[in-house]
């Protein structure tokens, strides 16, 4: 009883009518669930009693926006059966356990496909479902370290710079999981057959570096930090400090942009240095000195409206107020939280943040009703006996 073929509801995103079960975790799994919810899917997050091992106040966890939550204790009698009831009615299930854990809990792919052969079963891990490290613990920084991508980031002679958890967890992990899930969902609707999607952060992050590997093979990339066109090694592609401690980002790669960049800096005499590697140190020093002569705001005004490909480096709190981002609505306010708006955008099925972060268990009543699973609804008798230890989430 899946919703395959259910037409999308205009104004609710292209995945309206798609049902997703997200087994609660941290990192890329919740982000993938958020993206699917942003696109209009009905995402039900199965939270565990007591919440995740890491986390913030659930009311501020934007990765749980536009979802609903039920609480199920998968280690309690009846817990796995409740998840299987959800899987039987879902199009997609997403889990982020170590390999074999879902199987031991009774909610692995075989268990779910026995109830729903059309189900797309998405698995999100750092190391993948097999390989020597598959059973090992890890986090974003370790995963990207082994792929070679972390080693590309930072200044020469300094330790690699950690790009928060954006490169591994979210770009190499969650986004690849969503791409895989949507591709498998297309296949399931065409054939009636679901499958397992093995999304590993190491695989996705390595995949992101495809162009760099081609350049490396062609001799156009040096296998060290800060020595290449796109890693800060080029003096007209990088960041510079301003007089007030701010920074400007420069991406004047093409000849015309480079000439405009030098003109606005007042360094026209350096035009021949663009293709002369022996002059790059001189170019970098003079550009740096010029940027240090004015504040970030002053340089922003200088480059305003130009094609020099220069922009101020903004903080997280500043970004929503930039005129371009404000005009596009790149950020939105919801439930008192300023947050990125859903992306990308669709002409026929626009998206929106439909509700704030799902509080654990708060959606049990409506999910029980909408998905036709009465057992998910809270037990009123248990609610009257708060001292009685619960054995099953509701």
Coordinates of C-alpha atoms in Angstrom, one line a residue:
X1 CA 0.0 0.0 0.0
X2 CA 2.5 2.6 -1.2
X3 CA 1.6 5.9 -2.7
X4 CA 3.4 5.3 -6.0
X5 CA 1.8 7.2 -8.7
X6 CA 0.1 9.7 -6.4
X7 CA 0.1 13.1 -8.1
X8 CA 2.0 15.9 -6.6
X9 CA 0.0 18.6 -4.9
X10 CA 0.7 22.0 -6.5
X11 CA 2.5 24.3 -4.0
X12 CA 3.8 21.4 -1.9
X13 CA 6.9 20.4 -3.9
X14 CA 7.5 17.7 -6.5
X15 CA 7.7 14.9 -4.0
X16 CA 4.2 15.5 -2.6
X17 CA 2.6 12.1 -2.1
X18 CA 5.9 10.3 -1.5
X19 CA 6.1 8.7 1.9
X20 CA 9.5 8.4 3.7
X21 CA 10.4 6.7 6.9
X22 CA 13.6 8.1 8.5
X23 CA 15.1 6.0 11.3
X24 CA 16.6 8.7 13.6
X25 CA 20.3 9.3 13.7
X26 CA 22.7 12.2 13.4
X27 CA 24.5 14.0 10.6
X28 CA 23.8 13.1 7.0
X29 CA 20.6 11.0 7.6
X30 CA 18.6 13.8 9.1
X31 CA 19.8 16.2 6.5
X32 CA 18.8 13.8 3.7
X33 CA 15.4 13.5 5.4
X34 CA 15.1 17.3 5.5
X35 CA 15.9 17.6 1.8
X36 CA 13.2 15.1 0.9
X37 CA 10.7 16.9 3.2
X38 CA 11.7 20.2 1.6
X39 CA 10.9 18.7 -1.8
X40 CA 7.4 17.8 -0.5
X41 CA 7.7 14.2 0.8
X42 CA 5.8 13.1 3.9
X43 CA 8.8 12.3 6.1
X44 CA 8.1 10.4 9.3
X45 CA 11.1 10.4 11.6
X46 CA 11.2 7.4 14.0
X47 CA 12.9 8.7 17.1
X48 CA 14.3 6.6 19.8
X49 CA 13.4 7.1 23.5
X50 CA 15.8 9.6 25.0
X51 CA 16.8 11.1 21.7
X52 CA 20.1 10.9 19.7
X53 CA 23.5 10.7 21.4
X54 CA 24.4 14.1 20.0
X55 CA 22.1 17.0 19.3
X56 CA 20.6 20.3 20.2
X57 CA 17.3 21.3 21.6
X58 CA 14.8 19.6 19.2
X59 CA 12.9 22.9 18.8
X60 CA 16.0 24.3 17.0
X61 CA 17.0 21.4 14.9
X62 CA 16.2 22.7 11.5
X63 CA 17.2 19.4 9.8
X64 CA 13.9 18.1 11.2
X65 CA 11.7 20.8 9.7
X66 CA 8.6 19.8 7.7
X67 CA 8.7 16.2 9.2
X68 CA 6.6 14.4 11.7
X69 CA 8.0 12.3 14.6
X70 CA 7.0 9.1 16.3
X71 CA 8.9 7.4 19.1
X72 CA 9.6 3.7 18.8
X73 CA 11.9 1.6 21.0
X74 CA 13.3 -0.8 18.5
X75 CA 14.8 -2.9 21.3
X76 CA 11.4 -3.4 23.0
X77 CA 8.8 -6.1 22.1
X78 CA 6.7 -4.8 19.3
X79 CA 9.0 -2.0 18.3
X80 CA 10.3 -3.5 15.1
X81 CA 6.8 -4.4 14.1
X82 CA 5.8 -0.8 14.2
X83 CA 8.6 0.2 11.9
X84 CA 7.7 -2.6 9.5
X85 CA 4.1 -1.3 9.5
X86 CA 5.4 2.1 8.5
X87 CA 7.7 0.5 5.8
X88 CA 4.8 -1.4 4.4
X89 CA 3.1 1.9 3.6
X90 CA 6.2 3.9 2.6
X91 CA 8.0 4.5 -0.7
X92 CA 11.4 5.1 0.9
X93 CA 13.1 4.2 4.2
X94 CA 16.4 5.8 5.3
X95 CA 18.7 4.5 8.0
X96 CA 22.2 5.4 9.2
X97 CA 23.2 2.5 11.4
X98 CA 26.5 0.6 11.2
X99 CA 26.3 -2.4 8.8
X100 CA 24.2 -5.2 10.3
X101 CA 22.5 -3.2 13.0
X102 CA 19.2 -2.8 11.2
X103 CA 19.2 -6.5 10.5
X104 CA 19.8 -7.4 14.1
X105 CA 16.9 -5.1 15.1
X106 CA 14.6 -6.7 12.7
X107 CA 14.1 -3.8 10.3
X108 CA 16.8 -4.6 7.7
X109 CA 16.2 -4.6 3.9
X110 CA 15.0 -8.2 3.8
X111 CA 12.5 -7.6 6.6
X112 CA 11.1 -4.5 5.0
X113 CA 11.0 -5.9 1.5
X114 CA 9.1 -8.9 2.7
X115 CA 6.3 -6.4 3.6
X116 CA 6.8 -4.0 0.7
X117 CA 8.8 -5.2 -2.4
X118 CA 8.6 -1.7 -3.9
X119 CA 10.4 0.0 -1.0
X120 CA 13.6 2.0 -1.7
X121 CA 15.8 1.2 1.3
X122 CA 18.5 3.9 1.7
X123 CA 21.5 3.2 3.8
X124 CA 23.7 6.1 4.9
X125 CA 27.2 5.3 6.4
X126 CA 30.6 6.8 6.4
X127 CA 32.6 3.8 5.3
X128 CA 29.9 1.9 3.3
X129 CA 28.3 -1.5 3.8
X130 CA 31.4 -3.5 3.1
X131 CA 35.2 -3.1 3.2
X132 CA 37.8 -3.4 6.0
X133 CA 36.6 -0.3 7.8
X134 CA 32.8 -0.9 7.4
X135 CA 32.3 -1.9 11.1
X136 CA 34.5 0.9 12.5
X137 CA 33.2 4.1 14.1
X138 CA 34.0 7.4 12.4
X139 CA 32.9 10.9 11.7
X140 CA 33.0 13.3 8.8
X141 CA 36.6 14.5 9.2
X142 CA 38.0 10.9 9.1
X143 CA 36.0 9.9 6.1
X144 CA 37.1 12.9 4.0
X145 CA 40.7 12.4 5.2
X146 CA 41.0 9.0 3.5
X147 CA 39.5 10.3 0.2
X148 CA 42.3 12.8 -0.4
X149 CA 39.8 15.7 -0.4
X150 CA 40.7 17.0 3.1
X151 CA 44.3 17.0 2.2
X152 CA 43.5 19.5 -0.6
X153 CA 42.1 22.2 1.7
X154 CA 44.2 24.7 3.5
X155 CA 47.4 26.7 3.2
X156 CA 50.7 25.1 2.3
X157 CA 52.9 24.3 5.3
X158 CA 49.8 24.3 7.6
X159 CA 47.5 21.4 8.7
X160 CA 44.5 20.8 6.4
X161 CA 41.5 23.1 7.2
X162 CA 38.4 21.3 8.4
X163 CA 35.4 22.5 6.3
X164 CA 32.9 22.0 9.1
X165 CA 30.9 18.8 8.2
X166 CA 29.7 20.3 4.9
X167 CA 32.0 18.3 2.5
X168 CA 31.6 14.8 4.0
X169 CA 28.3 14.5 5.9
X170 CA 26.2 16.7 3.6
X171 CA 27.8 17.0 0.2
X172 CA 29.5 13.5 -0.1
X173 CA 26.9 11.8 2.1
X174 CA 23.4 13.2 2.3
X175 CA 23.2 14.6 -1.2
X176 CA 24.4 11.4 -2.7
X177 CA 21.9 9.4 -0.6
X178 CA 19.1 11.6 -1.9
X179 CA 20.3 11.3 -5.5
X180 CA 20.4 7.5 -5.1
X181 CA 17.0 7.3 -3.4
X182 CA 15.3 9.3 -6.1
X183 CA 17.0 7.3 -8.9
X184 CA 15.9 4.1 -7.2
X185 CA 12.4 5.5 -6.6
X186 CA 12.1 6.2 -10.4
X187 CA 13.2 2.6 -11.1
X188 CA 10.7 1.2 -8.5
X189 CA 7.8 3.1 -10.1
X190 CA 8.8 1.9 -13.5
X191 CA 9.3 -1.8 -12.5
X192 CA 7.5 -2.3 -9.2
X193 CA 10.8 -3.5 -7.7
X194 CA 12.5 -1.7 -4.8
X195 CA 16.2 -2.0 -4.0
X196 CA 18.9 -1.0 -1.5
X197 CA 20.9 2.2 -1.9
X198 CA 24.4 2.0 -0.3
X199 CA 25.4 5.6 0.2
X200 CA 28.9 6.0 1.7
X201 CA 30.5 9.3 2.6
X202 CA 33.8 8.0 1.3
X203 CA 32.3 7.2 -2.1
X204 CA 30.4 10.4 -2.5
X205 CA 33.3 12.6 -1.3
X206 CA 35.7 10.8 -3.7
X207 CA 33.2 11.3 -6.5
X208 CA 33.1 15.0 -5.9
X209 CA 36.8 15.2 -6.7
X210 CA 36.4 13.6 -10.2
X211 CA 37.5 16.7 -12.1
X212 CA 40.6 17.2 -9.9
X213 CA 41.6 13.6 -10.6
X214 CA 41.4 14.2 -14.3
X215 CA 43.6 17.4 -13.9
X216 CA 46.0 15.4 -11.8
X217 CA 46.4 12.7 -14.4
X218 CA 46.8 15.4 -17.1
X219 CA 49.6 17.1 -15.1
X220 CA 47.4 20.1 -14.5
X221 CA 47.2 19.7 -10.7
X222 CA 49.9 19.3 -8.1
X223 CA 49.1 16.8 -5.3
X224 CA 49.8 19.3 -2.5
X225 CA 47.9 22.1 -0.8
X226 CA 47.9 25.7 -2.0
X227 CA 49.7 25.1 -5.3
X228 CA 46.9 25.0 -7.8
X229 CA 44.4 27.1 -9.7
X230 CA 41.4 26.4 -7.4
X231 CA 42.9 25.7 -4.0
X232 CA 44.3 29.1 -3.1
X233 CA 47.6 28.6 -4.9
X234 CA 46.5 31.1 -7.6
X235 CA 46.8 34.8 -6.5
X236 CA 43.6 35.8 -8.3
X237 CA 41.5 32.9 -6.9
X238 CA 41.4 33.0 -3.1
X239 CA 40.8 35.3 -0.1
X240 CA 42.4 38.4 1.2
X241 CA 42.3 40.3 4.5
X242 CA 41.0 43.8 4.7
X243 CA 42.0 46.7 6.9
X244 CA 39.3 45.9 9.5
X245 CA 40.0 42.2 9.8
X246 CA 37.4 41.2 7.2
X247 CA 38.0 39.3 4.1
X248 CA 37.3 39.5 0.4
X249 CA 36.9 36.5 -1.9
X250 CA 38.5 36.8 -5.4
X251 CA 37.6 34.5 -8.3
X252 CA 39.0 36.5 -11.3
X253 CA 40.1 33.5 -13.4
X254 CA 39.2 34.6 -16.9
X255 CA 41.3 37.3 -18.7
X256 CA 38.5 39.8 -18.9
X257 CA 37.6 39.4 -15.2
X258 CA 41.2 39.6 -14.2
X259 CA 41.7 42.9 -16.1
X260 CA 38.6 44.4 -14.4
X261 CA 39.9 43.1 -11.0
X262 CA 43.3 44.8 -11.5
X263 CA 41.7 48.0 -12.8
X264 CA 39.5 48.4 -9.7
X265 CA 42.4 47.6 -7.4
X266 CA 44.6 50.2 -9.2
X267 CA 47.1 47.6 -10.2
X268 CA 46.9 47.6 -14.0
X269 CA 50.6 47.2 -14.4
X270 CA 50.3 43.7 -13.1
X271 CA 48.3 42.5 -16.1
X272 CA 51.2 40.5 -17.6
X273 CA 51.7 38.6 -14.3
X274 CA 48.5 36.6 -14.8
X275 CA 50.1 33.8 -16.8
X276 CA 53.7 34.2 -15.5
X277 CA 54.1 31.8 -12.6
X278 CA 57.4 33.5 -11.7
X279 CA 55.5 36.7 -10.8
X280 CA 52.7 35.1 -8.8
X281 CA 54.4 35.8 -5.4
X282 CA 54.8 39.5 -6.4
X283 CA 51.2 39.6 -7.6
X284 CA 49.9 38.0 -4.4
X285 CA 51.9 40.4 -2.2
X286 CA 50.8 43.5 -4.0
X287 CA 47.1 42.4 -4.1
X288 CA 47.3 41.6 -0.4
X289 CA 48.7 45.0 0.4
X290 CA 46.0 46.8 -1.6
X291 CA 43.2 44.9 0.2
X292 CA 44.8 45.7 3.6
X293 CA 44.5 49.4 2.8
X294 CA 40.7 49.6 3.0
X295 CA 37.9 48.0 5.0
X296 CA 35.7 45.2 3.8
X297 CA 32.8 47.6 3.3
X298 CA 34.9 50.0 1.3
X299 CA 36.2 47.2 -1.0
X300 CA 32.6 45.9 -1.4
X301 CA 31.6 49.3 -2.6
X302 CA 34.5 49.4 -5.0
X303 CA 33.6 46.1 -6.7
X304 CA 29.8 46.7 -6.5
X305 CA 28.3 46.1 -10.0
X306 CA 31.5 44.9 -11.6
X307 CA 32.4 41.7 -13.3
X308 CA 35.6 41.3 -11.4
X309 CA 34.2 38.3 -9.5
X310 CA 35.0 39.7 -6.1
X311 CA 32.7 39.4 -3.1
X312 CA 32.9 40.1 0.7
X313 CA 33.2 37.0 2.9
X314 CA 30.1 37.2 5.1
X315 CA 29.4 35.5 8.4
X316 CA 26.4 33.2 9.0
X317 CA 24.5 36.0 10.6
X318 CA 25.3 38.5 7.9
X319 CA 24.5 36.3 4.9
X320 CA 20.6 36.5 5.1
X321 CA 20.8 40.3 4.9
X322 CA 22.8 40.5 1.7
X323 CA 20.6 42.4 -0.8
X324 CA 20.9 39.6 -3.5
X325 CA 20.1 36.8 -1.1
X326 CA 17.3 38.8 0.5
X327 CA 15.8 39.5 -2.9
X328 CA 15.8 35.9 -3.9
X329 CA 14.6 34.7 -0.5
X330 CA 17.6 32.4 -0.1
X331 CA 17.0 32.5 3.6
X332 CA 13.6 32.3 5.3
X333 CA 12.2 32.8 8.8
X334 CA 10.1 30.0 10.3
X335 CA 9.2 29.1 13.9
X336 CA 11.4 32.0 15.0
X337 CA 14.5 30.6 13.3
X338 CA 16.3 32.2 10.4
X339 CA 17.3 29.3 8.1
X340 CA 18.1 28.5 4.5
X341 CA 15.0 28.2 2.3
X342 CA 14.4 24.9 0.4
X343 CA 16.5 24.5 -2.7
X344 CA 16.4 24.1 -5.7
X345 CA 13.3 25.8 -7.0
X346 CA 10.6 24.5 -9.2
X347 CA 8.3 26.3 -11.6
X348 CA 5.3 23.9 -11.4
X349 CA 5.6 22.5 -7.9
X350 CA 7.2 25.2 -5.7
X351 CA 8.5 24.2 -2.3
X352 CA 8.2 25.7 1.2
X353 CA 9.0 25.1 4.8
X354 CA 5.7 23.5 5.9
X355 CA 6.3 23.2 9.6
X356 CA 9.0 23.8 12.2
X357 CA 11.4 21.1 13.6
X358 CA 9.5 17.9 14.5
X359 CA 9.5 17.4 18.3
X360 CA 10.1 13.8 19.3
X361 CA 6.8 11.9 19.3
X362 CA 4.7 15.0 18.5
X363 CA 3.4 13.6 15.2
X364 CA 2.2 10.2 16.5
X365 CA -1.5 11.0 16.4
X366 CA -1.5 12.4 12.9
X367 CA 0.8 9.7 11.5
X368 CA -1.4 7.0 13.0
X369 CA -4.4 8.5 11.3
X370 CA -2.9 9.4 7.9
X371 CA -0.8 6.2 7.5
X372 CA -3.5 3.9 8.9
X373 CA -1.5 2.5 11.8
X374 CA -3.5 2.9 15.0
X375 CA -0.8 1.3 17.2
X376 CA 1.4 4.4 16.7
X377 CA -1.0 6.6 18.6
X378 CA 0.0 7.3 22.2
X379 CA -1.4 5.0 24.9
X380 CA -3.7 7.1 27.1
X381 CA -3.4 4.6 29.9
X382 CA 0.4 4.9 29.8
X383 CA 0.0 8.7 29.9
X384 CA -1.9 8.4 33.2
X385 CA 0.9 6.4 34.7
X386 CA 4.1 8.4 34.3
X387 CA 6.0 6.3 36.8
X388 CA 5.5 3.1 34.8
X389 CA 8.6 2.4 32.7
X390 CA 7.7 2.3 29.0
X391 CA 8.7 -0.7 26.9
X392 CA 7.5 0.6 23.6
X393 CA 7.6 4.1 22.1
X394 CA 4.4 5.6 20.8

